[in-house]
GROMACS .gro file of N, CA, C and O in nm:
model
  380
    1MET      N    1   1.294  -0.840  -1.058
    1MET     CA    2   1.371  -0.732  -1.002
    1MET      C    3   1.275  -0.641  -0.909
    1MET      O    4   1.196  -0.605  -0.961
    2LEU      N    5   1.310  -0.625  -0.787
    2LEU     CA    6   1.237  -0.531  -0.715
    2LEU      C    7   1.240  -0.393  -0.724
    2LEU      O    8   1.367  -0.361  -0.762
    3MET      N    9   1.141  -0.315  -0.727
    3MET     CA   10   1.169  -0.172  -0.725
    3MET      C   11   1.232  -0.118  -0.618
    3MET      O   12   1.231  -0.172  -0.496
    4HIS      N   13   1.315  -0.022  -0.644
    4HIS     CA   14   1.378   0.051  -0.521
    4HIS      C   15   1.294   0.129  -0.442
    4HIS      O   16   1.240   0.224  -0.493
    5ASN      N   17   1.283   0.096  -0.324
    5ASN     CA   18   1.203   0.177  -0.209
    5ASN      C   19   1.062   0.235  -0.262
    5ASN      O   20   1.047   0.348  -0.279
    6PRO      N   21   0.973   0.156  -0.299
    6PRO     CA   22   0.848   0.182  -0.354
    6PRO      C   23   0.774   0.275  -0.256
    6PRO      O   24   0.774   0.257  -0.128
    7LEU      N   25   0.687   0.347  -0.306
    7LEU     CA   26   0.616   0.441  -0.207
    7LEU      C   27   0.479   0.342  -0.146
    7LEU      O   28   0.458   0.246  -0.209
    8HIS      N   29   0.444   0.383  -0.042
    8HIS     CA   30   0.344   0.312   0.034
    8HIS      C   31   0.220   0.361  -0.062
    8HIS      O   32   0.217   0.472  -0.094
    9PRO      N   33   0.117   0.248  -0.083
    9PRO     CA   34   0.000   0.295  -0.148
    9PRO      C   35  -0.073   0.415  -0.086
    9PRO      O   36  -0.129   0.481  -0.174
   10GLY      N   37  -0.067   0.431   0.033
   10GLY     CA   38  -0.144   0.546   0.089
   10GLY      C   39  -0.083   0.679   0.025
   10GLY      O   40  -0.169   0.780   0.013
   11GLU      N   41   0.031   0.683   0.011
   11GLU     CA   42   0.094   0.812  -0.040
   11GLU      C   43   0.039   0.839  -0.196
   11GLU      O   44   0.011   0.944  -0.257
   12ILE      N   45   0.034   0.730  -0.268
   12ILE     CA   46  -0.038   0.727  -0.402
   12ILE      C   47  -0.173   0.771  -0.397
   12ILE      O   48  -0.225   0.851  -0.470
   13ILE      N   49  -0.250   0.725  -0.293
   13ILE     CA   50  -0.389   0.752  -0.265
   13ILE      C   51  -0.400   0.912  -0.256
   13ILE      O   52  -0.469   0.986  -0.317
   14GLU      N   53  -0.316   0.968  -0.158
   14GLU     CA   54  -0.304   1.118  -0.141
   14GLU      C   55  -0.283   1.187  -0.270
   14GLU      O   56  -0.337   1.296  -0.307
   15GLU      N   57  -0.157   1.164  -0.319
   15GLU     CA   58  -0.101   1.251  -0.423
   15GLU      C   59  -0.176   1.214  -0.574
   15GLU      O   60  -0.161   1.338  -0.639
   16LEU      N   61  -0.209   1.094  -0.603
   16LEU     CA   62  -0.259   1.087  -0.713
   16LEU      C   63  -0.409   1.075  -0.731
   16LEU      O   64  -0.474   1.083  -0.824
   17CYS      N   65  -0.489   1.058  -0.616
   17CYS     CA   66  -0.642   1.059  -0.597
   17CYS      C   67  -0.700   1.173  -0.542
   17CYS      O   68  -0.791   1.228  -0.594
   18LEU      N   69  -0.648   1.194  -0.416
   18LEU     CA   70  -0.727   1.295  -0.354
   18LEU      C   71  -0.689   1.431  -0.390
   18LEU      O   72  -0.779   1.522  -0.407
   19GLU      N   73  -0.561   1.472  -0.391
   19GLU     CA   74  -0.535   1.595  -0.435
   19GLU      C   75  -0.580   1.654  -0.556
   19GLU      O   76  -0.638   1.767  -0.577
   20PRO      N   77  -0.558   1.565  -0.679
   20PRO     CA   78  -0.605   1.611  -0.807
   20PRO      C   79  -0.747   1.629  -0.800
   20PRO      O   80  -0.803   1.722  -0.881
   21LEU      N   81  -0.828   1.552  -0.734
   21LEU     CA   82  -0.967   1.577  -0.715
   21LEU      C   83  -1.022   1.688  -0.625
   21LEU      O   84  -1.147   1.689  -0.621
   22GLY      N   85  -0.932   1.723  -0.544
   22GLY     CA   86  -0.951   1.828  -0.430
   22GLY      C   87  -1.044   1.762  -0.327
   22GLY      O   88  -1.144   1.841  -0.269
   23LEU      N   89  -1.021   1.636  -0.299
   23LEU     CA   90  -1.091   1.567  -0.195
   23LEU      C   91  -1.028   1.583  -0.060
   23LEU      O   92  -0.910   1.563  -0.049
   24THR      N   93  -1.104   1.576   0.050
   24THR     CA   94  -1.046   1.572   0.163
   24THR      C   95  -1.057   1.432   0.215
   24THR      O   96  -1.124   1.353   0.156
   25VAL      N   97  -0.983   1.407   0.336
   25VAL     CA   98  -0.974   1.275   0.389
   25VAL      C   99  -1.126   1.228   0.413
   25VAL      O  100  -1.175   1.115   0.384
   26THR      N  101  -1.191   1.333   0.483
   26THR     CA  102  -1.325   1.303   0.527
   26THR      C  103  -1.415   1.261   0.400
   26THR      O  104  -1.508   1.158   0.411
   27GLU      N  105  -1.406   1.341   0.310
   27GLU     CA  106  -1.488   1.319   0.186
   27GLU      C  107  -1.469   1.182   0.110
   27GLU      O  108  -1.558   1.103   0.091
   28ALA      N  109  -1.333   1.145   0.110
   28ALA     CA  110  -1.301   1.026   0.036
   28ALA      C  111  -1.327   0.919   0.131
   28ALA      O  112  -1.378   0.817   0.090
   29ALA      N  113  -1.315   0.930   0.264
   29ALA     CA  114  -1.345   0.808   0.358
   29ALA      C  115  -1.509   0.791   0.349
   29ALA      O  116  -1.544   0.656   0.335
   30LYS      N  117  -1.587   0.901   0.336
   30LYS     CA  118  -1.735   0.877   0.330
   30LYS      C  119  -1.762   0.815   0.209
   30LYS      O  120  -1.845   0.710   0.178
   31ALA      N  121  -1.693   0.845   0.090
   31ALA     CA  122  -1.722   0.778  -0.032
   31ALA      C  123  -1.687   0.626  -0.033
   31ALA      O  124  -1.756   0.561  -0.110
   32LEU      N  125  -1.582   0.600   0.031
   32LEU     CA  126  -1.520   0.461   0.050
   32LEU      C  127  -1.601   0.367   0.144
   32LEU      O  128  -1.570   0.261   0.137
   33GLY      N  129  -1.686   0.437   0.208
   33GLY     CA  130  -1.751   0.366   0.326
   33GLY      C  131  -1.669   0.324   0.452
   33GLY      O  132  -1.704   0.213   0.505
   34ILE      N  133  -1.556   0.411   0.463
   34ILE     CA  134  -1.481   0.376   0.577
   34ILE      C  135  -1.468   0.490   0.673
   34ILE      O  136  -1.507   0.600   0.638
   35SER      N  137  -1.403   0.466   0.790
   35SER     CA  138  -1.388   0.591   0.874
   35SER      C  139  -1.269   0.670   0.844
   35SER      O  140  -1.179   0.613   0.766
   36CYS      N  141  -1.264   0.789   0.882
   36CYS     CA  142  -1.158   0.898   0.857
   36CYS      C  143  -1.029   0.829   0.902
   36CYS      O  144  -0.910   0.858   0.854
   37LYS      N  145  -1.045   0.765   1.030
   37LYS     CA  146  -0.937   0.728   1.094
   37LYS      C  147  -0.865   0.604   1.027
   37LYS      O  148  -0.741   0.597   1.002
   38THR      N  149  -0.954   0.524   0.939
   38THR     CA  150  -0.894   0.404   0.860
   38THR      C  151  -0.823   0.470   0.751
   38THR      O  152  -0.705   0.430   0.706
   39LEU      N  153  -0.876   0.558   0.676
   39LEU     CA  154  -0.811   0.625   0.552
   39LEU      C  155  -0.691   0.691   0.605
   39LEU      O  156  -0.608   0.681   0.536
   40SER      N  157  -0.692   0.767   0.693
   40SER     CA  158  -0.571   0.829   0.749
   40SER      C  159  -0.455   0.744   0.789
   40SER      O  160  -0.342   0.776   0.753
   41SER      N  161  -0.503   0.629   0.853
   41SER     CA  162  -0.390   0.533   0.868
   41SER      C  163  -0.330   0.478   0.741
   41SER      O  164  -0.205   0.443   0.745
   42ILE      N  165  -0.407   0.453   0.651
   42ILE     CA  166  -0.348   0.415   0.522
   42ILE      C  167  -0.276   0.533   0.467
   42ILE      O  168  -0.149   0.487   0.415
   43ILE      N  169  -0.334   0.643   0.446
   43ILE     CA  170  -0.259   0.742   0.398
   43ILE      C  171  -0.125   0.775   0.464
   43ILE      O  172  -0.015   0.814   0.399
   44ASN      N  173  -0.111   0.759   0.577
   44ASN     CA  174   0.016   0.793   0.675
   44ASN      C  175   0.097   0.665   0.666
   44ASN      O  176   0.204   0.671   0.763
   45GLY      N  177   0.061   0.562   0.609
   45GLY     CA  178   0.155   0.440   0.588
   45GLY      C  179   0.148   0.371   0.716
   45GLY      O  180   0.207   0.255   0.753
   46LYS      N  181   0.051   0.379   0.808
   46LYS     CA  182   0.019   0.299   0.937
   46LYS      C  183  -0.062   0.167   0.919
   46LYS      O  184  -0.037   0.074   0.999
   47ALA      N  185  -0.134   0.156   0.793
   47ALA     CA  186  -0.201   0.049   0.773
   47ALA      C  187  -0.200   0.032   0.599
   47ALA      O  188  -0.159   0.107   0.531
   48GLY      N  189  -0.224  -0.101   0.566
   48GLY     CA  190  -0.194  -0.140   0.441
   48GLY      C  191  -0.334  -0.153   0.377
   48GLY      O  192  -0.427  -0.130   0.421
   49ILE      N  193  -0.307  -0.193   0.234
   49ILE     CA  194  -0.445  -0.194   0.160
   49ILE      C  195  -0.483  -0.347   0.161
   49ILE      O  196  -0.393  -0.437   0.108
   50SER      N  197  -0.595  -0.387   0.198
   50SER     CA  198  -0.644  -0.521   0.204
   50SER      C  199  -0.711  -0.541   0.077
   50SER      O  200  -0.727  -0.450   0.002
   51PRO      N  201  -0.730  -0.673   0.056
   51PRO     CA  202  -0.797  -0.692  -0.087
   51PRO      C  203  -0.934  -0.619  -0.088
   51PRO      O  204  -0.962  -0.586  -0.195
   52GLU      N  205  -1.002  -0.631   0.023
   52GLU     CA  206  -1.136  -0.543   0.017
   52GLU      C  207  -1.122  -0.408   0.004
   52GLU      O  208  -1.189  -0.332  -0.091
   53MET      N  209  -1.009  -0.345   0.061
   53MET     CA  210  -0.986  -0.211   0.027
   53MET      C  211  -0.945  -0.183  -0.102
   53MET      O  212  -0.980  -0.081  -0.175
   54ALA      N  213  -0.880  -0.283  -0.167
   54ALA     CA  214  -0.848  -0.259  -0.307
   54ALA      C  215  -0.952  -0.255  -0.395
   54ALA      O  216  -0.953  -0.193  -0.494
   55VAL      N  217  -1.055  -0.343  -0.357
   55VAL     CA  218  -1.167  -0.318  -0.439
   55VAL      C  219  -1.251  -0.209  -0.447
   55VAL      O  220  -1.285  -0.162  -0.532
   56CYS      N  221  -1.261  -0.160  -0.308
   56CYS     CA  222  -1.305  -0.033  -0.285
   56CYS      C  223  -1.262   0.088  -0.354
   56CYS      O  224  -1.309   0.180  -0.425
   57LEU      N  225  -1.121   0.091  -0.359
   57LEU     CA  226  -1.023   0.209  -0.427
   57LEU      C  227  -1.056   0.200  -0.575
   57LEU      O  228  -1.064   0.290  -0.636
   58SER      N  229  -1.063   0.062  -0.621
   58SER     CA  230  -1.084   0.047  -0.782
   58SER      C  231  -1.212   0.092  -0.820
   58SER      O  232  -1.231   0.168  -0.918
   59ILE      N  233  -1.329   0.090  -0.725
   59ILE     CA  234  -1.438   0.116  -0.773
   59ILE      C  235  -1.464   0.280  -0.771
   59ILE      O  236  -1.489   0.335  -0.850
   60ALA      N  237  -1.390   0.334  -0.652
   60ALA     CA  238  -1.394   0.492  -0.629
   60ALA      C  239  -1.324   0.564  -0.712
   60ALA      O  240  -1.374   0.666  -0.766
   61PHE      N  241  -1.200   0.522  -0.753
   61PHE     CA  242  -1.127   0.575  -0.850
   61PHE      C  243  -1.105   0.523  -0.998
   61PHE      O  244  -1.015   0.572  -1.052
   62ASN      N  245  -1.181   0.431  -1.024
   62ASN     CA  246  -1.169   0.362  -1.148
   62ASN      C  247  -1.045   0.319  -1.187
   62ASN      O  248  -0.993   0.361  -1.301
   63THR      N  249  -0.982   0.236  -1.119
   63THR     CA  250  -0.868   0.173  -1.131
   63THR      C  251  -0.887   0.030  -1.112
   63THR      O  252  -0.989  -0.025  -1.092
   64SER      N  253  -0.768  -0.060  -1.119
   64SER     CA  254  -0.781  -0.189  -1.111
   64SER      C  255  -0.755  -0.227  -0.938
   64SER      O  256  -0.671  -0.161  -0.902
   65SER      N  257  -0.824  -0.340  -0.897
   65SER     CA  258  -0.791  -0.375  -0.767
   65SER      C  259  -0.649  -0.433  -0.756
   65SER      O  260  -0.592  -0.423  -0.664
   66GLU      N  261  -0.634  -0.489  -0.867
   66GLU     CA  262  -0.486  -0.560  -0.884
   66GLU      C  263  -0.365  -0.468  -0.854
   66GLU      O  264  -0.280  -0.493  -0.793
   67SER      N  265  -0.409  -0.332  -0.923
   67SER     CA  266  -0.292  -0.237  -0.904
   67SER      C  267  -0.262  -0.198  -0.767
   67SER      O  268  -0.154  -0.180  -0.722
   68TRP      N  269  -0.386  -0.193  -0.683
   68TRP     CA  270  -0.348  -0.170  -0.549
   68TRP      C  271  -0.300  -0.269  -0.464
   68TRP      O  272  -0.206  -0.236  -0.366
   69ILE      N  273  -0.341  -0.391  -0.494
   69ILE     CA  274  -0.289  -0.512  -0.429
   69ILE      C  275  -0.134  -0.532  -0.466
   69ILE      O  276  -0.034  -0.551  -0.387
   70ASN      N  277  -0.102  -0.502  -0.591
   70ASN     CA  278   0.052  -0.507  -0.652
   70ASN      C  279   0.122  -0.410  -0.576
   70ASN      O  280   0.259  -0.425  -0.532
   71GLN      N  281   0.077  -0.285  -0.570
   71GLN     CA  282   0.159  -0.188  -0.503
   71GLN      C  283   0.199  -0.205  -0.340
   71GLN      O  284   0.293  -0.197  -0.301
   72GLN      N  285   0.076  -0.273  -0.281
   72GLN     CA  286   0.095  -0.300  -0.141
   72GLN      C  287   0.212  -0.415  -0.128
   72GLN      O  288   0.281  -0.410  -0.039
   73SER      N  289   0.206  -0.517  -0.216
   73SER     CA  290   0.292  -0.615  -0.206
   73SER      C  291   0.444  -0.581  -0.235
   73SER      O  292   0.532  -0.627  -0.165
   74GLN      N  293   0.440  -0.500  -0.351
   74GLN     CA  294   0.585  -0.443  -0.360
   74GLN      C  295   0.636  -0.377  -0.236
   74GLN      O  296   0.753  -0.379  -0.226
   75TYR      N  297   0.570  -0.273  -0.176
   75TYR     CA  298   0.598  -0.211  -0.078
   75TYR      C  299   0.635  -0.321   0.054
   75TYR      O  300   0.747  -0.290   0.101
   76ASP      N  301   0.548  -0.413   0.069
   76ASP     CA  302   0.564  -0.493   0.179
   76ASP      C  303   0.691  -0.588   0.148
   76ASP      O  304   0.776  -0.616   0.245
   77LEU      N  305   0.714  -0.631   0.040
   77LEU     CA  306   0.830  -0.710   0.013
   77LEU      C  307   0.957  -0.636   0.020
   77LEU      O  308   1.064  -0.683   0.070
   78TRP      N  309   0.948  -0.522  -0.035
   78TRP     CA  310   1.090  -0.419  -0.018
   78TRP      C  311   1.095  -0.387   0.124
   78TRP      O  312   1.225  -0.416   0.170
   79GLN      N  313   1.021  -0.400   0.215
   79GLN     CA  314   1.017  -0.351   0.362
   79GLN      C  315   1.100  -0.482   0.419
   79GLN      O  316   1.206  -0.477   0.499
   80ALA      N  317   1.038  -0.595   0.366
   80ALA     CA  318   1.106  -0.723   0.448
   80ALA      C  319   1.239  -0.754   0.382
   80ALA      O  320   1.303  -0.813   0.464
   81GLU      N  321   1.246  -0.713   0.268
   81GLU     CA  322   1.413  -0.747   0.212
   81GLU      C  323   1.502  -0.657   0.298
   81GLU      O  324   1.626  -0.695   0.303
   82GLN      N  325   1.470  -0.549   0.350
   82GLN     CA  326   1.560  -0.472   0.415
   82GLN      C  327   1.604  -0.547   0.545
   82GLN      O  328   1.707  -0.492   0.597
   83HIS      N  329   1.524  -0.643   0.599
   83HIS     CA  330   1.578  -0.715   0.723
   83HIS      C  331   1.618  -0.850   0.684
   83HIS      O  332   1.612  -0.941   0.772
   84ARG      N  333   1.644  -0.895   0.555
   84ARG     CA  334   1.686  -1.016   0.514
   84ARG      C  335   1.799  -1.084   0.603
   84ARG      O  336   1.797  -1.193   0.663
   85SER      N  337   1.909  -0.988   0.635
   85SER     CA  338   2.009  -1.035   0.704
   85SER      C  339   1.978  -1.070   0.861
   85SER      O  340   2.051  -1.149   0.924
   86GLU      N  341   1.887  -1.022   0.905
   86GLU     CA  342   1.812  -1.067   1.041
   86GLU      C  343   1.749  -1.173   1.053
   86GLU      O  344   1.729  -1.223   1.183
   87LEU      N  345   1.719  -1.252   0.953
   87LEU     CA  346   1.633  -1.367   0.948
   87LEU      C  347   1.743  -1.503   0.978
   87LEU      O  348   1.846  -1.496   0.932
   88HIS      N  349   1.685  -1.578   1.059
   88HIS     CA  350   1.783  -1.686   1.098
   88HIS      C  351   1.713  -1.815   1.009
   88HIS      O  352   1.665  -1.921   1.074
   89VAL      N  353   1.756  -1.835   0.874
   89VAL     CA  354   1.703  -1.917   0.796
   89VAL      C  355   1.829  -2.004   0.737
   89VAL      O  356   1.920  -1.910   0.681
   90ARG      N  357   1.813  -2.116   0.710
   90ARG     CA  358   1.935  -2.170   0.656
   90ARG      C  359   1.876  -2.248   0.519
   90ARG      O  360   1.782  -2.287   0.526
   91PRO      N  361   1.958  -2.242   0.421
   91PRO     CA  362   1.911  -2.324   0.283
   91PRO      C  363   1.889  -2.446   0.306
   91PRO      O  364   1.975  -2.524   0.383
   92LEU      N  365   1.803  -2.503   0.257
   92LEU     CA  366   1.776  -2.654   0.238
   92LEU      C  367   1.809  -2.710   0.107
   92LEU      O  368   1.771  -2.637  -0.005
   93SER      N  369   1.845  -2.822   0.098
   93SER     CA  370   1.849  -2.909  -0.048
   93SER      C  371   1.814  -3.046  -0.023
   93SER      O  372   1.811  -3.086   0.084
   94ALA      N  373   1.787  -3.092  -0.148
   94ALA     CA  374   1.736  -3.230  -0.148
   94ALA      C  375   1.876  -3.321  -0.134
   94ALA      O  376   1.985  -3.282  -0.169
   95ALA      N  377   1.857  -3.417  -0.062
   95ALA     CA  378   1.968  -3.507  -0.021
   95ALA      C  379   2.011  -3.593  -0.147
   95ALA      O  380   1.977  -3.601  -0.249
   0.00000   0.00000   0.00000
């Protein structure tokens, strides 16, 4: 069963990682080895978490890379399901 309207992982980064540690986007981006623009895009839901970014986040925040990838997958799948009726796919079955 899919979670109902999951948060984008960027919101989780901001609310559960940056804010509790009192980190700015600039400080966190520097620690992650990425640009402020890249981190801002993730936090604002404009970009997703790649496998490499998941590993970086897991190192920086002492979490698992799988948790970041799972969050992104749940978010992406929920978004795609919202447009299910717009897809022009017909069921296939064996003859």
